[in-house]
mmCIF file of C-alpha atoms and ligand atoms in Angstrom:
data_model
loop_
_atom_site.group_PDB
_atom_site.id
_atom_site.type_symbol
_atom_site.label_atom_id
_atom_site.label_comp_id
_atom_site.label_asym_id
_atom_site.label_seq_id
_atom_site.Cartn_x
_atom_site.Cartn_y
_atom_site.Cartn_z
ATOM 1 C CA SER A 27 3.505 62.545 -13.651
ATOM 2 C CA PRO A 28 4.236 61.306 -9.658
ATOM 3 C CA MET A 29 7.433 63.161 -8.256
ATOM 4 C CA ILE A 30 10.431 61.760 -7.462
ATOM 5 C CA VAL A 31 12.483 63.470 -5.038
ATOM 6 C CA SER A 32 16.577 63.378 -5.432
ATOM 7 C CA PHE A 33 18.582 64.312 -1.962
ATOM 8 C CA GLY A 34 22.271 64.993 -1.774
ATOM 9 C CA GLU A 35 25.316 66.549 -3.398
ATOM 10 C CA MET A 36 25.285 69.196 -6.014
ATOM 11 C CA LEU A 37 28.779 70.398 -7.446
ATOM 12 C CA ILE A 38 30.658 71.239 -9.948
ATOM 13 C CA ASP A 39 33.392 68.908 -11.452
ATOM 14 C CA PHE A 40 36.239 70.207 -13.199
ATOM 15 C CA VAL A 41 37.258 67.561 -15.675
ATOM 16 C CA PRO A 42 40.390 68.022 -18.168
ATOM 17 C CA ASP A 43 39.816 69.262 -21.532
ATOM 18 C CA VAL A 44 42.027 66.221 -22.844
ATOM 19 C CA ALA A 45 41.179 62.672 -22.057
ATOM 20 C CA GLY A 46 43.610 60.049 -20.113
ATOM 21 C CA VAL A 47 45.763 62.356 -18.548
ATOM 22 C CA SER A 48 46.125 62.702 -14.685
ATOM 23 C CA LEU A 49 45.061 65.705 -12.954
ATOM 24 C CA ALA A 50 48.880 66.685 -12.291
ATOM 25 C CA GLU A 51 49.558 66.607 -16.032
ATOM 26 C CA SER A 52 46.202 68.238 -17.308
ATOM 27 C CA TYR A 53 46.413 71.657 -18.579
ATOM 28 C CA ALA A 54 43.069 73.139 -18.372
ATOM 29 C CA PHE A 55 40.022 72.156 -16.637
ATOM 30 C CA ILE A 56 36.304 72.268 -18.200
ATOM 31 C CA LYS A 57 33.667 73.595 -15.368
ATOM 32 C CA ALA A 58 31.002 70.500 -15.250
ATOM 33 C CA PRO A 59 27.947 70.789 -13.150
ATOM 34 C CA GLY A 60 27.642 67.356 -11.602
ATOM 35 C CA GLY A 61 26.625 65.323 -7.861
ATOM 36 C CA ALA A 62 24.938 62.293 -8.564
ATOM 37 C CA PRO A 63 21.720 63.178 -6.739
ATOM 38 C CA ALA A 64 21.362 66.494 -9.206
ATOM 39 C CA ASN A 65 22.190 64.625 -11.873
ATOM 40 C CA VAL A 66 19.763 62.009 -11.503
ATOM 41 C CA ALA A 67 17.099 64.957 -10.798
ATOM 42 C CA CYS A 68 18.177 66.230 -14.338
ATOM 43 C CA ALA A 69 17.806 63.095 -15.980
ATOM 44 C CA ILE A 70 14.492 62.354 -15.028
ATOM 45 C CA ALA A 71 13.068 65.929 -15.965
ATOM 46 C CA LYS A 72 14.949 65.580 -19.360
ATOM 47 C CA LEU A 73 12.632 62.664 -19.798
ATOM 48 C CA GLY A 74 9.798 64.413 -19.058
ATOM 49 C CA GLY A 75 9.107 63.100 -15.563
ATOM 50 C CA ASN A 76 8.444 65.449 -12.507
ATOM 51 C CA ALA A 77 11.841 65.670 -10.492
ATOM 52 C CA ALA A 78 12.872 67.807 -7.417
ATOM 53 C CA PHE A 79 16.198 68.067 -5.783
ATOM 54 C CA ILE A 80 17.201 68.787 -2.020
ATOM 55 C CA GLY A 81 20.263 69.836 -1.061
ATOM 56 C CA LYS A 82 22.680 72.734 -0.326
ATOM 57 C CA VAL A 83 25.279 74.890 -2.099
ATOM 58 C CA GLY A 84 27.347 78.006 -1.425
ATOM 59 C CA ASP A 85 25.410 81.336 -1.880
ATOM 60 C CA ASP A 86 28.177 82.135 -4.484
ATOM 61 C CA GLU A 87 28.340 82.312 -8.054
ATOM 62 C CA PHE A 88 28.546 78.451 -8.434
ATOM 63 C CA GLY A 89 25.828 77.884 -6.458
ATOM 64 C CA HIS A 90 23.514 79.913 -7.914
ATOM 65 C CA MET A 91 24.516 78.684 -11.309
ATOM 66 C CA LEU A 92 23.925 75.150 -10.328
ATOM 67 C CA ALA A 93 20.462 76.274 -9.079
ATOM 68 C CA ASN A 94 19.554 77.832 -12.148
ATOM 69 C CA LEU A 95 20.646 74.936 -14.359
ATOM 70 C CA LEU A 96 18.323 72.580 -12.303
ATOM 71 C CA ASN A 97 15.393 75.310 -12.528
ATOM 72 C CA LYS A 98 16.319 75.627 -16.764
ATOM 73 C CA SER A 99 16.421 71.656 -16.801
ATOM 74 C CA GLY A 100 12.735 71.997 -15.469
ATOM 75 C CA VAL A 101 13.828 70.533 -11.737
ATOM 76 C CA ASN A 102 11.717 71.821 -9.126
ATOM 77 C CA SER A 103 14.409 73.750 -7.007
ATOM 78 C CA ASP A 104 12.277 74.630 -3.967
ATOM 79 C CA GLY A 105 14.449 72.418 -1.945
ATOM 80 C CA ILE A 106 17.676 73.891 -2.210
ATOM 81 C CA CYS A 107 19.585 75.732 0.318
ATOM 82 C CA PHE A 108 22.090 78.472 0.210
ATOM 83 C CA ASP A 109 24.573 78.527 2.961
ATOM 84 C CA LYS A 110 26.133 82.442 3.389
ATOM 85 C CA ASP A 111 29.320 80.905 4.950
ATOM 86 C CA ALA A 112 30.622 77.818 3.013
ATOM 87 C CA ARG A 113 31.363 77.615 -0.605
ATOM 88 C CA THR A 114 29.785 75.182 -3.341
ATOM 89 C CA ALA A 115 31.846 72.060 -3.403
ATOM 90 C CA LEU A 116 34.337 71.196 -6.279
ATOM 91 C CA ALA A 117 35.627 67.746 -7.565
ATOM 92 C CA PHE A 118 38.634 67.583 -9.910
ATOM 93 C CA VAL A 119 37.841 64.406 -11.681
ATOM 94 C CA THR A 120 39.819 62.351 -14.657
ATOM 95 C CA LEU A 121 39.458 59.525 -16.504
ATOM 96 C CA LYS A 122 43.425 58.412 -16.790
ATOM 97 C CA ALA A 123 44.965 56.571 -19.513
ATOM 98 C CA ASP A 124 44.555 53.392 -17.525
ATOM 99 C CA GLY A 125 40.653 53.654 -17.513
ATOM 100 C CA GLN A 126 40.653 54.508 -13.588
ATOM 101 C CA ARG A 127 39.328 57.534 -12.431
ATOM 102 C CA GLU A 128 40.491 59.954 -10.409
ATOM 103 C CA PHE A 129 38.889 62.360 -7.753
ATOM 104 C CA MET A 130 40.130 65.382 -5.857
ATOM 105 C CA PHE A 131 37.514 66.986 -3.800
ATOM 106 C CA TYR A 132 37.339 70.621 -2.324
ATOM 107 C CA ARG A 133 35.158 70.362 0.920
ATOM 108 C CA SER A 134 36.426 71.410 3.856
ATOM 109 C CA PRO A 135 33.400 71.817 4.889
ATOM 110 C CA SER A 136 31.548 72.515 1.553
ATOM 111 C CA ALA A 137 27.841 73.549 1.799
ATOM 112 C CA ASP A 138 26.702 70.520 0.792
ATOM 113 C CA MET A 139 27.708 69.047 4.032
ATOM 114 C CA LEU A 140 26.105 71.363 6.288
ATOM 115 C CA LEU A 141 22.550 70.691 4.833
ATOM 116 C CA LYS A 142 20.481 70.693 8.488
ATOM 117 C CA GLU A 143 17.443 68.843 9.407
ATOM 118 C CA SER A 144 15.669 72.077 9.791
ATOM 119 C CA GLU A 145 16.102 73.089 6.450
ATOM 120 C CA LEU A 146 14.448 70.184 5.048
ATOM 121 C CA LYS A 147 11.225 70.734 2.376
ATOM 122 C CA LEU A 148 9.524 67.581 4.213
ATOM 123 C CA ASP A 149 6.331 68.987 2.285
ATOM 124 C CA LEU A 150 8.045 67.885 -0.899
ATOM 125 C CA ILE A 151 9.530 64.597 0.241
ATOM 126 C CA LYS A 152 6.073 63.369 1.812
ATOM 127 C CA GLN A 153 4.320 64.313 -1.778
ATOM 128 C CA ALA A 154 6.946 62.305 -3.636
ATOM 129 C CA LYS A 155 6.493 58.730 -4.790
ATOM 130 C CA ILE A 156 10.138 58.048 -4.853
ATOM 131 C CA PHE A 157 12.900 59.329 -2.835
ATOM 132 C CA HIS A 158 16.491 58.799 -3.783
ATOM 133 C CA TYR A 159 19.596 59.297 -1.969
ATOM 134 C CA GLY A 160 23.378 58.081 -2.301
ATOM 135 C CA SER A 161 26.026 57.983 0.724
ATOM 136 C CA ILE A 162 28.056 61.035 0.128
ATOM 137 C CA SER A 163 25.240 62.813 2.198
ATOM 138 C CA LEU A 164 25.917 60.289 5.259
ATOM 139 C CA ILE A 165 29.751 61.309 5.481
ATOM 140 C CA SER A 166 29.194 64.105 8.335
ATOM 141 C CA GLU A 167 27.036 66.115 10.229
ATOM 142 C CA PRO A 168 24.732 67.991 10.338
ATOM 143 C CA CYS A 169 24.019 66.721 6.434
ATOM 144 C CA LYS A 170 23.874 62.920 8.015
ATOM 145 C CA SER A 171 21.263 63.728 10.374
ATOM 146 C CA ALA A 172 19.442 65.270 7.701
ATOM 147 C CA HIS A 173 19.688 62.495 5.390
ATOM 148 C CA MET A 174 18.406 60.076 8.166
ATOM 149 C CA ALA A 175 15.358 62.565 9.089
ATOM 150 C CA ALA A 176 14.513 62.853 5.299
ATOM 151 C CA MET A 177 14.625 59.091 4.848
ATOM 152 C CA LYS A 178 12.363 58.837 8.041
ATOM 153 C CA ALA A 179 9.741 60.886 6.642
ATOM 154 C CA ALA A 180 9.668 59.229 3.182
ATOM 155 C CA LYS A 181 9.064 56.230 4.542
ATOM 156 C CA GLN A 182 6.760 57.079 6.993
ATOM 157 C CA ALA A 183 4.689 58.827 4.300
ATOM 158 C CA GLY A 184 4.889 55.557 2.191
ATOM 159 C CA VAL A 185 7.427 56.627 -0.310
ATOM 160 C CA LEU A 186 9.476 54.299 -1.924
ATOM 161 C CA LEU A 187 13.240 54.854 -1.269
ATOM 162 C CA SER A 188 15.963 54.158 -3.645
ATOM 163 C CA TYR A 189 19.836 53.897 -3.125
ATOM 164 C CA ASP A 190 22.466 54.279 -5.173
ATOM 165 C CA PRO A 191 25.700 54.451 -2.850
ATOM 166 C CA ASN A 192 28.104 55.941 -5.510
ATOM 167 C CA VAL A 193 31.034 54.698 -3.528
ATOM 168 C CA ARG A 194 33.900 58.006 -3.044
ATOM 169 C CA LEU A 195 36.541 56.210 -1.175
ATOM 170 C CA PRO A 196 38.438 59.853 -0.770
ATOM 171 C CA LEU A 197 35.705 61.404 0.893
ATOM 172 C CA TRP A 198 35.357 58.673 3.980
ATOM 173 C CA PRO A 199 38.395 58.540 6.821
ATOM 174 C CA SER A 200 38.857 54.817 5.569
ATOM 175 C CA PRO A 201 37.593 52.223 3.388
ATOM 176 C CA GLU A 202 36.355 50.614 6.379
ATOM 177 C CA ALA A 203 34.335 53.619 7.496
ATOM 178 C CA ALA A 204 32.897 53.856 3.834
ATOM 179 C CA ARG A 205 31.728 50.203 3.863
ATOM 180 C CA ASP A 206 30.189 50.428 7.238
ATOM 181 C CA GLY A 207 28.562 53.859 6.594
ATOM 182 C CA ILE A 208 27.187 52.598 3.167
ATOM 183 C CA LYS A 209 25.322 49.569 4.880
ATOM 184 C CA SER A 210 24.177 51.411 7.683
ATOM 185 C CA ILE A 211 21.288 52.503 5.791
ATOM 186 C CA TRP A 212 21.258 49.380 3.371
ATOM 187 C CA ASP A 213 18.495 47.702 4.884
ATOM 188 C CA GLN A 214 15.998 50.545 4.481
ATOM 189 C CA ALA A 215 15.667 50.887 0.585
ATOM 190 C CA ASP A 216 12.960 49.757 -1.655
ATOM 191 C CA PHE A 217 15.865 49.256 -4.602
ATOM 192 C CA VAL A 218 19.549 49.337 -4.929
ATOM 193 C CA LYS A 219 21.539 50.311 -7.633
ATOM 194 C CA VAL A 220 25.425 49.327 -7.331
ATOM 195 C CA SER A 221 28.129 48.757 -10.011
ATOM 196 C CA ASP A 222 30.188 46.161 -10.313
ATOM 197 C CA ASP A 223 32.878 47.601 -9.172
ATOM 198 C CA GLU A 224 30.898 48.759 -5.700
ATOM 199 C CA VAL A 225 29.754 45.137 -5.420
ATOM 200 C CA GLU A 226 33.439 43.725 -5.232
ATOM 201 C CA PHE A 227 34.465 46.706 -2.949
ATOM 202 C CA LEU A 228 31.227 45.961 -0.231
ATOM 203 C CA THR A 229 31.526 42.066 -0.893
ATOM 204 C CA LYS A 230 35.006 41.623 -1.190
ATOM 205 C CA GLY A 231 34.133 38.779 -3.542
ATOM 206 C CA ASP A 232 33.725 38.419 -7.400
ATOM 207 C CA PRO A 233 30.949 40.781 -8.710
ATOM 208 C CA LYS A 234 29.989 38.464 -11.471
ATOM 209 C CA LYS A 235 29.103 35.988 -9.458
ATOM 210 C CA ASP A 236 25.424 36.057 -8.533
ATOM 211 C CA ASP A 237 25.735 34.567 -5.059
ATOM 212 C CA VAL A 238 28.145 37.251 -4.233
ATOM 213 C CA VAL A 239 25.443 39.739 -5.227
ATOM 214 C CA MET A 240 22.897 38.068 -3.412
ATOM 215 C CA SER A 241 25.193 38.386 -0.301
ATOM 216 C CA LEU A 242 23.777 42.337 -0.440
ATOM 217 C CA TRP A 243 20.084 41.355 -0.816
ATOM 218 C CA ASN A 244 18.083 42.247 2.032
ATOM 219 C CA ASP A 245 14.644 41.008 2.209
ATOM 220 C CA ASN A 246 12.964 44.469 2.281
ATOM 221 C CA PHE A 247 14.437 44.966 -1.103
ATOM 222 C CA LYS A 248 12.224 45.069 -4.058
ATOM 223 C CA LEU A 249 15.351 45.123 -6.429
ATOM 224 C CA LEU A 250 18.949 45.225 -6.841
ATOM 225 C CA ILE A 251 20.310 46.275 -9.825
ATOM 226 C CA VAL A 252 24.050 45.905 -10.574
ATOM 227 C CA THR A 253 25.313 48.060 -13.732
ATOM 228 C CA ASP A 254 28.408 47.155 -15.784
ATOM 229 C CA GLY A 255 29.474 49.735 -17.977
ATOM 230 C CA PRO A 256 28.982 48.990 -21.717
ATOM 231 C CA GLU A 257 27.808 45.310 -20.588
ATOM 232 C CA GLY A 258 24.762 46.824 -19.331
ATOM 233 C CA CYS A 259 23.111 45.731 -16.185
ATOM 234 C CA ARG A 260 21.472 42.842 -14.063
ATOM 235 C CA TYR A 261 18.802 42.418 -11.817
ATOM 236 C CA PHE A 262 17.581 40.513 -8.688
ATOM 237 C CA SER A 263 14.732 40.304 -7.105
ATOM 238 C CA LYS A 264 12.653 38.011 -5.002
ATOM 239 C CA LYS A 265 11.014 36.192 -8.102
ATOM 240 C CA PHE A 266 13.442 36.548 -10.689
ATOM 241 C CA LYS A 267 17.041 37.789 -11.915
ATOM 242 C CA GLY A 268 18.674 38.179 -15.262
ATOM 243 C CA LYS A 269 20.888 40.194 -17.251
ATOM 244 C CA VAL A 270 19.783 43.139 -19.849
ATOM 245 C CA ASN A 271 22.281 44.113 -22.476
ATOM 246 C CA GLY A 272 24.196 47.379 -22.997
ATOM 247 C CA TYR A 273 24.471 49.588 -26.079
ATOM 248 C CA LYS A 274 27.232 50.114 -28.271
ATOM 249 C CA VAL A 275 28.002 53.757 -28.819
ATOM 250 C CA LYS A 276 31.112 56.301 -29.641
ATOM 251 C CA THR A 277 31.738 56.853 -25.866
ATOM 252 C CA VAL A 278 33.680 59.862 -24.865
ATOM 253 C CA ASP A 279 32.788 60.631 -20.993
ATOM 254 C CA THR A 280 31.022 58.394 -18.879
ATOM 255 C CA THR A 281 30.753 60.419 -15.976
ATOM 256 C CA GLY A 282 27.292 60.196 -15.132
ATOM 257 C CA ALA A 283 26.221 57.103 -17.194
ATOM 258 C CA GLY A 284 24.877 55.773 -13.663
ATOM 259 C CA ASP A 285 22.939 58.743 -13.174
ATOM 260 C CA ALA A 286 21.121 58.729 -16.377
ATOM 261 C CA PHE A 287 20.676 55.103 -15.888
ATOM 262 C CA VAL A 288 18.874 55.258 -12.335
ATOM 263 C CA GLY A 289 16.831 58.509 -13.499
ATOM 264 C CA ALA A 290 15.619 56.691 -16.355
ATOM 265 C CA PHE A 291 14.967 53.674 -14.432
ATOM 266 C CA LEU A 292 13.110 55.450 -11.786
ATOM 267 C CA GLN A 293 11.107 57.607 -14.238
ATOM 268 C CA ALA A 294 9.788 53.985 -15.519
ATOM 269 C CA VAL A 295 8.772 53.113 -11.424
ATOM 270 C CA ALA A 296 7.304 56.352 -11.112
ATOM 271 C CA LYS A 297 4.948 55.531 -14.074
ATOM 272 C CA ASP A 298 4.326 51.680 -13.146
ATOM 273 C CA PRO A 299 5.130 50.782 -9.185
ATOM 274 C CA ASN A 300 4.258 47.522 -9.909
ATOM 275 C CA LEU A 301 6.733 47.235 -12.499
ATOM 276 C CA PHE A 302 8.425 44.583 -9.912
ATOM 277 C CA ASN A 303 6.080 41.893 -10.420
ATOM 278 C CA ASP A 304 6.145 41.694 -13.996
ATOM 279 C CA GLU A 305 9.869 40.727 -15.576
ATOM 280 C CA ASN A 306 9.216 41.583 -19.127
ATOM 281 C CA LYS A 307 7.802 45.108 -17.636
ATOM 282 C CA LEU A 308 10.836 45.267 -15.501
ATOM 283 C CA LYS A 309 13.235 44.135 -18.617
ATOM 284 C CA GLU A 310 11.614 46.837 -20.791
ATOM 285 C CA ALA A 311 12.596 49.555 -18.288
ATOM 286 C CA LEU A 312 16.081 48.399 -18.206
ATOM 287 C CA VAL A 313 16.192 48.443 -21.747
ATOM 288 C CA PHE A 314 15.299 51.726 -21.752
ATOM 289 C CA ALA A 315 17.584 52.632 -18.870
ATOM 290 C CA ASN A 316 20.437 51.154 -20.477
ATOM 291 C CA ALA A 317 19.759 53.215 -23.598
ATOM 292 C CA CYS A 318 19.867 56.211 -21.452
ATOM 293 C CA GLY A 319 22.779 55.609 -19.724
ATOM 294 C CA ALA A 320 24.871 54.461 -23.016
ATOM 295 C CA ILE A 321 23.883 58.045 -24.541
ATOM 296 C CA SER A 322 24.960 59.940 -21.780
ATOM 297 C CA THR A 323 28.511 59.008 -22.424
ATOM 298 C CA THR A 324 28.694 59.989 -26.098
ATOM 299 C CA GLN A 325 29.087 63.921 -25.021
ATOM 300 C CA LYS A 326 31.351 65.352 -22.398
ATOM 301 C CA GLY A 327 29.659 66.479 -18.858
ATOM 302 C CA ALA A 328 27.043 64.442 -16.982
ATOM 303 C CA ILE A 329 24.234 66.779 -17.756
ATOM 304 C CA PRO A 330 24.507 67.945 -21.198
ATOM 305 C CA SER A 331 24.409 64.595 -22.524
ATOM 306 C CA LEU A 332 21.667 63.267 -20.611
ATOM 307 C CA PRO A 333 18.898 61.872 -22.975
ATOM 308 C CA ASP A 334 15.005 62.761 -23.761
ATOM 309 C CA LYS A 335 12.537 60.110 -24.511
ATOM 310 C CA ALA A 336 12.879 60.191 -28.237
ATOM 311 C CA GLN A 337 16.894 59.631 -28.542
ATOM 312 C CA ALA A 338 16.663 56.863 -26.138
ATOM 313 C CA GLU A 339 13.608 54.905 -28.117
ATOM 314 C CA ASN A 340 15.838 55.709 -31.401
ATOM 315 C CA LEU A 341 18.864 54.100 -30.079
ATOM 316 C CA ILE A 342 16.890 50.965 -29.243
ATOM 317 C CA LYS A 343 15.032 50.877 -32.477
ATOM 318 C CA GLU A 344 18.636 50.997 -34.498
ATOM 319 C CA ALA A 345 19.867 48.491 -32.360
ATOM 320 C CA LYS A 346 17.104 46.036 -32.981
HETATM 321 P P1 ATP B 409 28.816 56.616 -12.715
HETATM 322 O O1 ATP B 409 29.404 56.362 -11.564
HETATM 323 O O2 ATP B 409 29.656 56.978 -14.014
HETATM 324 O O3 ATP B 409 27.761 57.603 -13.168
HETATM 325 P P2 ATP B 409 28.371 53.486 -12.623
HETATM 326 O O4 ATP B 409 29.579 53.130 -12.589
HETATM 327 O O5 ATP B 409 27.932 54.144 -11.373
HETATM 328 O O6 ATP B 409 28.579 55.114 -13.215
HETATM 329 P P3 ATP B 409 28.113 52.332 -15.026
HETATM 330 O O7 ATP B 409 27.811 50.913 -14.480
HETATM 331 O O8 ATP B 409 29.510 52.721 -15.742
HETATM 332 O O9 ATP B 409 27.334 52.983 -13.515
HETATM 333 O O10 ATP B 409 26.919 52.510 -16.374
HETATM 334 C C1 ATP B 409 25.686 52.560 -15.847
HETATM 335 C C2 ATP B 409 24.846 52.133 -17.232
HETATM 336 O O11 ATP B 409 25.189 53.236 -18.086
HETATM 337 C C3 ATP B 409 25.497 50.895 -17.562
HETATM 338 O O12 ATP B 409 24.661 49.768 -16.759
HETATM 339 C C4 ATP B 409 25.086 50.893 -19.211
HETATM 340 O O13 ATP B 409 23.651 50.776 -19.362
HETATM 341 C C5 ATP B 409 25.773 52.190 -19.429
HETATM 342 N N1 ATP B 409 26.940 52.660 -19.577
HETATM 343 C C6 ATP B 409 27.851 52.827 -18.836
HETATM 344 N N2 ATP B 409 28.691 53.060 -19.798
HETATM 345 C C7 ATP B 409 28.748 52.699 -21.078
HETATM 346 C C8 ATP B 409 29.547 52.555 -22.297
HETATM 347 N N3 ATP B 409 30.823 52.920 -21.893
HETATM 348 N N4 ATP B 409 28.795 52.120 -23.333
HETATM 349 C C9 ATP B 409 27.433 52.038 -23.285
HETATM 350 N N5 ATP B 409 26.690 51.640 -22.195
HETATM 351 C C10 ATP B 409 27.259 52.513 -21.159
#
């Protein structure tokens, strides 16, 4: 099937072994592979799709562990670079009792930030049907220039561009810098996926209001999707807008739900790029993406809990 290339950070999340504690209170941490773009690539491969990942890790045990994991997951890893000097990025992440996520990053700088334009496997990008990325790769040079060059090459080759900003405020110098940086490539995308919270951050408005969401609309977009945890998602296009309800599951860890959702959606688009012109087909793809997002919350970690096609179809059938 057509290839989807995911670009950006791959790192290790350290997650407390018990839920609902702050980072300071937690006693032990579980090592969980992550980085949203890497998760998305794994989500696509798990669904039987053709995924490749481009990014940089340290030439250290964690970096090789992550690259091996992608390989084992069926993701093309030809685009992974290993930095001799810098370490693989680490993030400590916890879901506190109040439901807020707390992040603490070790990036000073980490290998992912050091990917250079000259290290890009442009052939991989040009062969793709979809090029997917986030905003963390925009935060500092030289990765920012590599990101921009990759987007440009994709666009010139007629590849569809998919953007999930994944706002991580602690990584930016200030909230204003985050907002400006995230918006600086806004109009390039064919599809954008944001969460309710991100709509609120970007617009300073009420994300439940359609006109607030539509203030993020750009006429180059084919689709704008807003996810809202267990609620499911809303979609906005030139021709239609609507809501697709989520699924009730026994949630234990929501990390990577958005990535499972995006992976599932992009896999549907790779198979049928005309999805956007047919509201029923679009809704069907979003039903599937919601099911994948929901299942991904039922186990700890972003990657181990990614569903295959049969699991997602079962949840959809059971809920009917
Ligand atoms: P993350 O940053 O954790 O990857 P996100 O904030 O980008 O996630 P969410 O809106 O939390 O994205 O989740 C994406 C999709 O996953 C939702 O639209 C929904 O379909 C599904 N989902 C997320 N959380 C739950 C949940 N607790 N129960 C059921 N489905 C969920």
